[in-house]
Coordinates of C-alpha atoms in Angstrom, one line a residue:
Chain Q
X1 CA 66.3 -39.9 232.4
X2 CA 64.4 -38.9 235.4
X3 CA 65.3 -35.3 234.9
X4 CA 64.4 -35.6 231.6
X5 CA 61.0 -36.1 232.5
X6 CA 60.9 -33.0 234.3
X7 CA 63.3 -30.4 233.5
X8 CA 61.4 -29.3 230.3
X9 CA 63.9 -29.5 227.6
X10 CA 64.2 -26.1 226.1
X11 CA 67.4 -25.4 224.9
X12 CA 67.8 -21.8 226.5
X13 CA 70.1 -20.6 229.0
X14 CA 68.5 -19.2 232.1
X15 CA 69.6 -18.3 235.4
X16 CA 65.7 -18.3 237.3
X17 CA 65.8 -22.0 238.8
X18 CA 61.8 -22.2 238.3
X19 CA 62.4 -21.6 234.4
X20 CA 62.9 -25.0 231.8
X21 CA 66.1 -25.5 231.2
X22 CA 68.2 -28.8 229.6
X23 CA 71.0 -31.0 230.3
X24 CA 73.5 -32.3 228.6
X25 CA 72.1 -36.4 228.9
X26 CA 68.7 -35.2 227.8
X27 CA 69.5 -33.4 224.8
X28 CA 71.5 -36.8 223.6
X29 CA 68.7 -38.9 224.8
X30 CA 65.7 -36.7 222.8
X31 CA 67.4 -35.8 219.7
X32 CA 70.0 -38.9 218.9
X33 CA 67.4 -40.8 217.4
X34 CA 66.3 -38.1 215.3
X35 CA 70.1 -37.4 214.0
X36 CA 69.8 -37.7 210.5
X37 CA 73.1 -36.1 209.5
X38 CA 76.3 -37.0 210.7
X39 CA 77.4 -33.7 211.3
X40 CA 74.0 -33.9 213.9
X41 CA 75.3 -37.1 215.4
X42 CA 78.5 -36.0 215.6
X43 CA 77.6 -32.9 217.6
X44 CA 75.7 -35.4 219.9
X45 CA 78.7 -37.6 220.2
X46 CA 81.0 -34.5 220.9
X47 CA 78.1 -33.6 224.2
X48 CA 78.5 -37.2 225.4
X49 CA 82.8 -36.5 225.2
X50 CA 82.2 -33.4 227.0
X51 CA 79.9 -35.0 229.7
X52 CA 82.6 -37.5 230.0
X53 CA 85.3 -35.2 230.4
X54 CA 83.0 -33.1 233.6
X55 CA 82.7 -36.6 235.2
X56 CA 86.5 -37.3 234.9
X57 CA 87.5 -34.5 236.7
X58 CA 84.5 -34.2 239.3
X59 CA 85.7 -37.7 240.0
X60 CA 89.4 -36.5 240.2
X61 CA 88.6 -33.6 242.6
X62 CA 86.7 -36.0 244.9
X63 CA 89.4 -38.2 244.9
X64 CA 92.1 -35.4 245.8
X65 CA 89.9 -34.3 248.2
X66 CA 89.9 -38.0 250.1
X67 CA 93.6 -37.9 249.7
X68 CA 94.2 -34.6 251.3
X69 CA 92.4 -34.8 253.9
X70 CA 93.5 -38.3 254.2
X71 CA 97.2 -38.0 254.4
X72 CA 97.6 -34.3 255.4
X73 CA 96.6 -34.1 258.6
X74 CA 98.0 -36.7 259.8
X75 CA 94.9 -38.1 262.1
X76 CA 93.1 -40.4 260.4
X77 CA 91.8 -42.2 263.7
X78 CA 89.6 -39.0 263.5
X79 CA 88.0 -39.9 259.8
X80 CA 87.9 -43.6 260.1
Chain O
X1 CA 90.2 -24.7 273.5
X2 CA 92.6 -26.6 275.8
X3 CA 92.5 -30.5 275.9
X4 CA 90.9 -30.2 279.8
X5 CA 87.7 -28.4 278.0
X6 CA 87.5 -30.4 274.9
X7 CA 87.8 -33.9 276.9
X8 CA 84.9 -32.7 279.5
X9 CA 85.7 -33.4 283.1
X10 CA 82.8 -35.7 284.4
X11 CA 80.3 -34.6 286.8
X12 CA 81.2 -30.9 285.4
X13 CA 77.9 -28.9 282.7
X14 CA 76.6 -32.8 282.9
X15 CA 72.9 -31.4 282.5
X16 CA 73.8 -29.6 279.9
X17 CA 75.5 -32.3 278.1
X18 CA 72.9 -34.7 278.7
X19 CA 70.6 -32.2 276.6
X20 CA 72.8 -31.6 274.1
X21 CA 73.3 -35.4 273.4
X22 CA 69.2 -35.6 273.5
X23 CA 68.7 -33.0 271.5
X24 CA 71.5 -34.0 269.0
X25 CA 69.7 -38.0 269.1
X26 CA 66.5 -37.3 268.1
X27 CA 67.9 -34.2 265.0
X28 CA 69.9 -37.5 263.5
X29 CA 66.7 -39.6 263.9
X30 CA 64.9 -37.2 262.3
X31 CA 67.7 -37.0 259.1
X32 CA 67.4 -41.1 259.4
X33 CA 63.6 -40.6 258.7
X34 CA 64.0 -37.5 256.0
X35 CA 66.3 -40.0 254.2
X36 CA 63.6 -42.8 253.8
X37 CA 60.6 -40.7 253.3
X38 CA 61.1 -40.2 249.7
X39 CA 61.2 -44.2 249.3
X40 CA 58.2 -44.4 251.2
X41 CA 56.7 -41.9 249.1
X42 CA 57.6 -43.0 245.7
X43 CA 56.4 -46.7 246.8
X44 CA 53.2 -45.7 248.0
X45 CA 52.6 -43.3 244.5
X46 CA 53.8 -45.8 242.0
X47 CA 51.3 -48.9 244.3
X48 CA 48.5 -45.9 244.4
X49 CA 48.7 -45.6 240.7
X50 CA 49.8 -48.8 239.1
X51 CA 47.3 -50.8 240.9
X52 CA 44.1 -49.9 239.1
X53 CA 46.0 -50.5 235.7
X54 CA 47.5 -53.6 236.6
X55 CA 46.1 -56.5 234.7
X56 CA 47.1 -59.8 233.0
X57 CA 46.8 -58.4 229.6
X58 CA 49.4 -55.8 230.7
X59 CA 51.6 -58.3 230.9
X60 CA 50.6 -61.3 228.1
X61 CA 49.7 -58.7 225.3
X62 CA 51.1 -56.5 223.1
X63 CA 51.2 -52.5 222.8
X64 CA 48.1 -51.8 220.3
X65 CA 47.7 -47.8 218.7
X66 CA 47.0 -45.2 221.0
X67 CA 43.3 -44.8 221.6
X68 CA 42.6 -48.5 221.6
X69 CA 41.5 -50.2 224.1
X70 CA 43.3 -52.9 226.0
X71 CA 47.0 -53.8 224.9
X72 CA 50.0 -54.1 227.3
X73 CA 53.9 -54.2 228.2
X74 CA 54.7 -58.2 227.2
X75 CA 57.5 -57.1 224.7
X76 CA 58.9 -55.0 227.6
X77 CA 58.8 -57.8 230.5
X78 CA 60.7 -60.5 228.2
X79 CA 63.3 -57.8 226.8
X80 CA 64.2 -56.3 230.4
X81 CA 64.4 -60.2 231.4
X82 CA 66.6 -60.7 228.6
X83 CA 68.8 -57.7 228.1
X84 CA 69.5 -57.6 232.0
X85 CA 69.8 -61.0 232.5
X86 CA 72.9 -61.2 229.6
X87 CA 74.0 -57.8 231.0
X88 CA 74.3 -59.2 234.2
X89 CA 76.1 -62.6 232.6
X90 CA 78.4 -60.7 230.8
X91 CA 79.6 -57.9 233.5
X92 CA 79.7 -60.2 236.3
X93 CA 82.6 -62.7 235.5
X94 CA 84.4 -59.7 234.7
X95 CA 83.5 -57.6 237.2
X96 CA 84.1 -60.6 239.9
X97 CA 87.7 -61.2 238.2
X98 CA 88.5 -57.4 238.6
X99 CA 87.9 -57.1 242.0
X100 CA 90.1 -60.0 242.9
X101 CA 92.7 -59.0 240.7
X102 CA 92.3 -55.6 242.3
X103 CA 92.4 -57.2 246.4
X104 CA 95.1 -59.8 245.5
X105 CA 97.5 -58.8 243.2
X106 CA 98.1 -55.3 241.9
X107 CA 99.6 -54.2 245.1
X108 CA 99.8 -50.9 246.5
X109 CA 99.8 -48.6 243.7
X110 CA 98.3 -50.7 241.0
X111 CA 95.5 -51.0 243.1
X112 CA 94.9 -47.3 243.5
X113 CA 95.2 -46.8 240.1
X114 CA 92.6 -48.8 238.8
X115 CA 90.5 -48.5 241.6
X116 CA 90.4 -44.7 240.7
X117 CA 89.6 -45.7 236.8
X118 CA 86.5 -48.0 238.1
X119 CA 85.2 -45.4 240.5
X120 CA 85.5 -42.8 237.0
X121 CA 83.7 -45.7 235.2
X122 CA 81.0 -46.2 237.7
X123 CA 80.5 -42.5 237.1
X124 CA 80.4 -42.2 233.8
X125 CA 76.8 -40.9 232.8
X126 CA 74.5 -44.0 231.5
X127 CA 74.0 -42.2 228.5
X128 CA 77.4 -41.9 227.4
X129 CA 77.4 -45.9 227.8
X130 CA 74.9 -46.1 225.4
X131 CA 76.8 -43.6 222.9
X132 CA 79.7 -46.2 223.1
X133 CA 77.7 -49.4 222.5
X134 CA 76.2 -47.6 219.6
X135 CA 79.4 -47.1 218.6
X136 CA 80.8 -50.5 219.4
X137 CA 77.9 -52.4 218.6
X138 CA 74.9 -51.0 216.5
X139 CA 77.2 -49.0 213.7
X140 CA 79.1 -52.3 213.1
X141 CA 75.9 -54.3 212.5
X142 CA 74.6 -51.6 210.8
X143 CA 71.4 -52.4 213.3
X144 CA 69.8 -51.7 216.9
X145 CA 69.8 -54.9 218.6
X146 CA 69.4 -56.6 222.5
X147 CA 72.7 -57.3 222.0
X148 CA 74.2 -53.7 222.0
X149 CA 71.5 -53.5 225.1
X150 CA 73.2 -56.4 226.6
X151 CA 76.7 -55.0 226.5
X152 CA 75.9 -51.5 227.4
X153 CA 74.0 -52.3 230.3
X154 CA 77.4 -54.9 231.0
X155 CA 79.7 -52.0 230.9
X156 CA 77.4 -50.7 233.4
X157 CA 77.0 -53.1 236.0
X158 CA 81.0 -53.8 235.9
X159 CA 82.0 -50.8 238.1
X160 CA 79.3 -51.7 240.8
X161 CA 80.2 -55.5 241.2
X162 CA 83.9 -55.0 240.7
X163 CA 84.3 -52.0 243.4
X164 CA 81.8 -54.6 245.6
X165 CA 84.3 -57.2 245.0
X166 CA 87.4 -55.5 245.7
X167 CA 85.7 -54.0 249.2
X168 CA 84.2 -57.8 250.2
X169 CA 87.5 -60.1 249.8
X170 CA 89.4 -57.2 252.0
X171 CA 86.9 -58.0 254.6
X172 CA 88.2 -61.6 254.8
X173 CA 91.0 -61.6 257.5
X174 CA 94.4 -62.1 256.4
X175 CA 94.8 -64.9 259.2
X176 CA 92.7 -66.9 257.1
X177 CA 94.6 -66.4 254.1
X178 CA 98.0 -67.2 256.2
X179 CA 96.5 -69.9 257.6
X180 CA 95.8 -71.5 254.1
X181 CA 99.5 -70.9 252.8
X182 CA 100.8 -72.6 256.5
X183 CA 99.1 -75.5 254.7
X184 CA 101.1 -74.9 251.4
X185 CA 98.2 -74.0 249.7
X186 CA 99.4 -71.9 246.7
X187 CA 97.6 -68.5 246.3
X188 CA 95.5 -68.6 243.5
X189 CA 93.4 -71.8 245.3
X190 CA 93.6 -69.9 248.6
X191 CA 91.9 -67.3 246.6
X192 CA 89.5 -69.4 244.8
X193 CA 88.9 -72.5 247.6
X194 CA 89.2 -70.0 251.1
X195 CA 89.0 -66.3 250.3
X196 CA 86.0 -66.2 247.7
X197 CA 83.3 -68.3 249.8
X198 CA 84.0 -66.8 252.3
X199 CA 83.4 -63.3 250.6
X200 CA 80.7 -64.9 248.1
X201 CA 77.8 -63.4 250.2
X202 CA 78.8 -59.9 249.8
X203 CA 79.7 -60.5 246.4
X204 CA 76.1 -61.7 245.8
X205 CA 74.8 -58.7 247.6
X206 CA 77.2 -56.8 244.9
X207 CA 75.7 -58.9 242.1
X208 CA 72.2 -57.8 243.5
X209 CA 72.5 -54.4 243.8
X210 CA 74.4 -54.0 239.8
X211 CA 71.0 -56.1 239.0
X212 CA 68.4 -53.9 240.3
X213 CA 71.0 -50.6 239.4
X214 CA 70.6 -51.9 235.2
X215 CA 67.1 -53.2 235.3
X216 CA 66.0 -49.5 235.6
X217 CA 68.2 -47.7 233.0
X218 CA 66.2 -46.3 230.5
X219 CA 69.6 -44.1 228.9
X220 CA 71.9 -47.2 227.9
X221 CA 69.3 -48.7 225.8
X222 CA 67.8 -45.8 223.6
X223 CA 69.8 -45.8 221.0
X224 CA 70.8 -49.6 221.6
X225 CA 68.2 -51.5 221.9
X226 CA 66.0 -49.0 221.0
X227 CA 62.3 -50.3 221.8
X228 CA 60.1 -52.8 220.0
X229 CA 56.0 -53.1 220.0
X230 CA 56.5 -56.8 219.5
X231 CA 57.6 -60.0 221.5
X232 CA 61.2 -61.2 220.1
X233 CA 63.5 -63.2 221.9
X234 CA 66.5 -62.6 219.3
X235 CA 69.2 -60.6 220.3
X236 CA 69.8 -59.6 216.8
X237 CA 66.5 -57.1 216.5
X238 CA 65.6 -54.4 218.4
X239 CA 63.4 -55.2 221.6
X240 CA 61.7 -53.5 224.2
X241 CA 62.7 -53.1 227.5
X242 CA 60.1 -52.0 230.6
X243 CA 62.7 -48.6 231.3
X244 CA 62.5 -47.8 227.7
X245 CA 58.6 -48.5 227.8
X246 CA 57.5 -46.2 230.7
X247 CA 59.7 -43.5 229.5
X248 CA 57.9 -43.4 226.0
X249 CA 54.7 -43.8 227.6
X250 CA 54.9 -41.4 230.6
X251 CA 56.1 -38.5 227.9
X252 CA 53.7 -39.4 225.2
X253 CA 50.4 -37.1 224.9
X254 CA 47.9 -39.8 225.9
X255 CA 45.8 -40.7 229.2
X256 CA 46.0 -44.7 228.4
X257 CA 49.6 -44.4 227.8
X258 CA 49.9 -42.7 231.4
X259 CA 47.9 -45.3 233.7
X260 CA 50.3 -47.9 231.3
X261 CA 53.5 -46.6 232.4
X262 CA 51.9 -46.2 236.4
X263 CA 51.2 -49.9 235.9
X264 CA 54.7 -51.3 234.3
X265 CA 56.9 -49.3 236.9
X266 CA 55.2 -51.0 239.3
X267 CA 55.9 -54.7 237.2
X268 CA 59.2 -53.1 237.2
X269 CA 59.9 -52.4 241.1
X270 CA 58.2 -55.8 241.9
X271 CA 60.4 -57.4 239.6
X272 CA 63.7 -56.6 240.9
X273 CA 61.8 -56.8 244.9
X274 CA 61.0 -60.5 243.9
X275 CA 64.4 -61.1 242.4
X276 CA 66.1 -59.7 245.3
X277 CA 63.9 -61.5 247.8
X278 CA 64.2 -65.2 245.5
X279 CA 67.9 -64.7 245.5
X280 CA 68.5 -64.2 249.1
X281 CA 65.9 -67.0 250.2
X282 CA 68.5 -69.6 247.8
X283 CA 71.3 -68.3 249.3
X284 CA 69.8 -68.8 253.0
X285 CA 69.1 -72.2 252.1
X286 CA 72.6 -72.9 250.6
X287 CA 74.5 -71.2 253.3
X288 CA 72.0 -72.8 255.8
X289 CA 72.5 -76.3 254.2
X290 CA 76.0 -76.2 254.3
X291 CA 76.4 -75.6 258.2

């Protein structure tokens, strides 16, 4: 929501980071209420599986991450 | 690099070293003091700001129409104590009973299994929480309601206290918990009678931190609770929260609106300060009563 504030919420792609751009929370957040279809809410509801799916497997990198460096090199006294 | 180097030999670049652990101290002090800068900052914009708006009506009346004078937050204050406080009774057994079941008895595997599934909950973006108690709660009503506010922000605050859980009862030596079964005391009341007070403070910690996390998420409660311009203590309506409050007010087009939301961030930061601070000051007593 914070970003929301700021970002700008234009729904254009653009590579200049000083430009508006939009994320995937804010567009469910500004336009779920105004959904009147269900093919609209659906749409919305198939961004919030998608952001869903980005956080799964961010959080499964991390985790492999941990574990390799963890278990691979065999001197954890140095991580710990 | 052979070990002889890597080790240093004392007596042996020592100058050098010295500096290098100086100027290496005071870099770190300086990321220490980059780190709480932005609090600082934030605090002292949100106190500079809110101040000058801060009023009793603000917090005894009701929104009135833009452009009208006066009006304030009420319906927010009494729904963020509301929703967060049935949030927070909902998730906390839970989360509480998780984290044990997670320490005690899934063993090895188990354990890593669902401690990997609470850390992907815990990461799950806030607003897909809401999409699910929409989905859970407000479709199957066929209304918004504190209720669906409730449970979203539950499913929120889980994560938090269960991981908090989990990471406090490990820090409760095994001794102690061998000590209890030399006594033949069975597990689950070596659990409940020796390793839980002695982890309770932590937990509480926990508690407190899921508390202040949930009291300012706006994204859970959009589409949930939704917002109301009018004091309700049913959870069967739609009510205000102060999250949900500030955010219409800080993007809305007018100046009154703007001070409004300066003044109920500030209601909201001093709220969870005061709760934080009130908790801790029982728990002192408690702890300090007992000994």
């Amino acid at each position: 929501m914070a970003v929301t504030m700021v970002i700008g919420n234009a729904p254009t792609i653009s590579l200049s980071f000083l430009s508006q751009g939009y994320t995937m929370a804010s567009v469910i957040a500004n336009e779920f209420t105004e959904a009147t279809t269900d093919l609209y809410r659906s749409s919305l509801i198939e961004i919030g599986l998608l952001l869903l799916i980005v956080t799964l497997l961010v959080n499964a990198a991390a985790r492999l991450l941990v574990w390799r460096v963890t278990y691979s090199t065999g001197s954890r006294s140095l991580l710990s | 690099v052979t070990a002889a180097t890597s080790l240093g030999i004392p007596g042996r670049n020592l100058r050098r070293r010295r500096t290098t652990d100086r100027v290496m101290r005071v870099l770190l002090g300086l990321t220490a003091v980059v780190a709480v800068i932005p609090l600082l900052l934030v605090l002292l914009y949100v106190l500079l700001q809110g101040l000058p708006a801060l009023n009793l009506a603000l917090l005894t009346q009701s929104p009135v129409p833009a452009g009208f004078p006066g009006g304030g937050v009420a319906p927010a204050v009494v729904g963020t104590l509301i929703m967060v406080g049935l949030g927070t009774l909902i998730g906390t057994p839970v989360a509480v009973l998780a984290g044990i079941y997670i320490r005690e008895y899934a063993g090895g595997r188990g354990a890593t299994v669902i401690r990997f599934l609470v850390d992907v909950l815990a990461g799950i973006p806030t607003i897909a929480v809401g999409l699910f108690a929409y989905g859970l709660v407000v479709v199957p009503m066929g209304s918004f309601s504190a209720l669906a506010g409730a449970i979203a922000l539950a499913i929120i605050i889980i994560p938090i206290v269960a991981r908090i859980t989990d990471e406090m009862l490990g820090l409760v030596p095994g001794s102690v918990r061998e000590a209890a079964y030399a006594l033949g005391i069975p597990p689950w009341k070596t659990i409940v009678r020796v390793v839980l007070p002695g982890a309770a403070t932590g937990i509480i910690t926990g508690v407190l931190l899921g508390v202040a996390r949930i009291a300012g998420e706006t994204a859970p409660l959009i589409f949930t609770a939704l917002g109301n311009q009018r004091v309700t203590t049913s959870l069967g309506e739609p009510m205000d929260a102060l999250p949900l409050r500030i955010w219409v007010y800080a993007t809305g087009p007018y100046d009154s609106w703007h001070t409004q939301a300066w003044a109920a961030s500030l209601v909201l930061v001093f709220l969870v300060l005061a709760f934080s601070i009130l908790t801790r000051l029982v728990l002192r007593r408690r702890v300090a009563g007992r000994a």
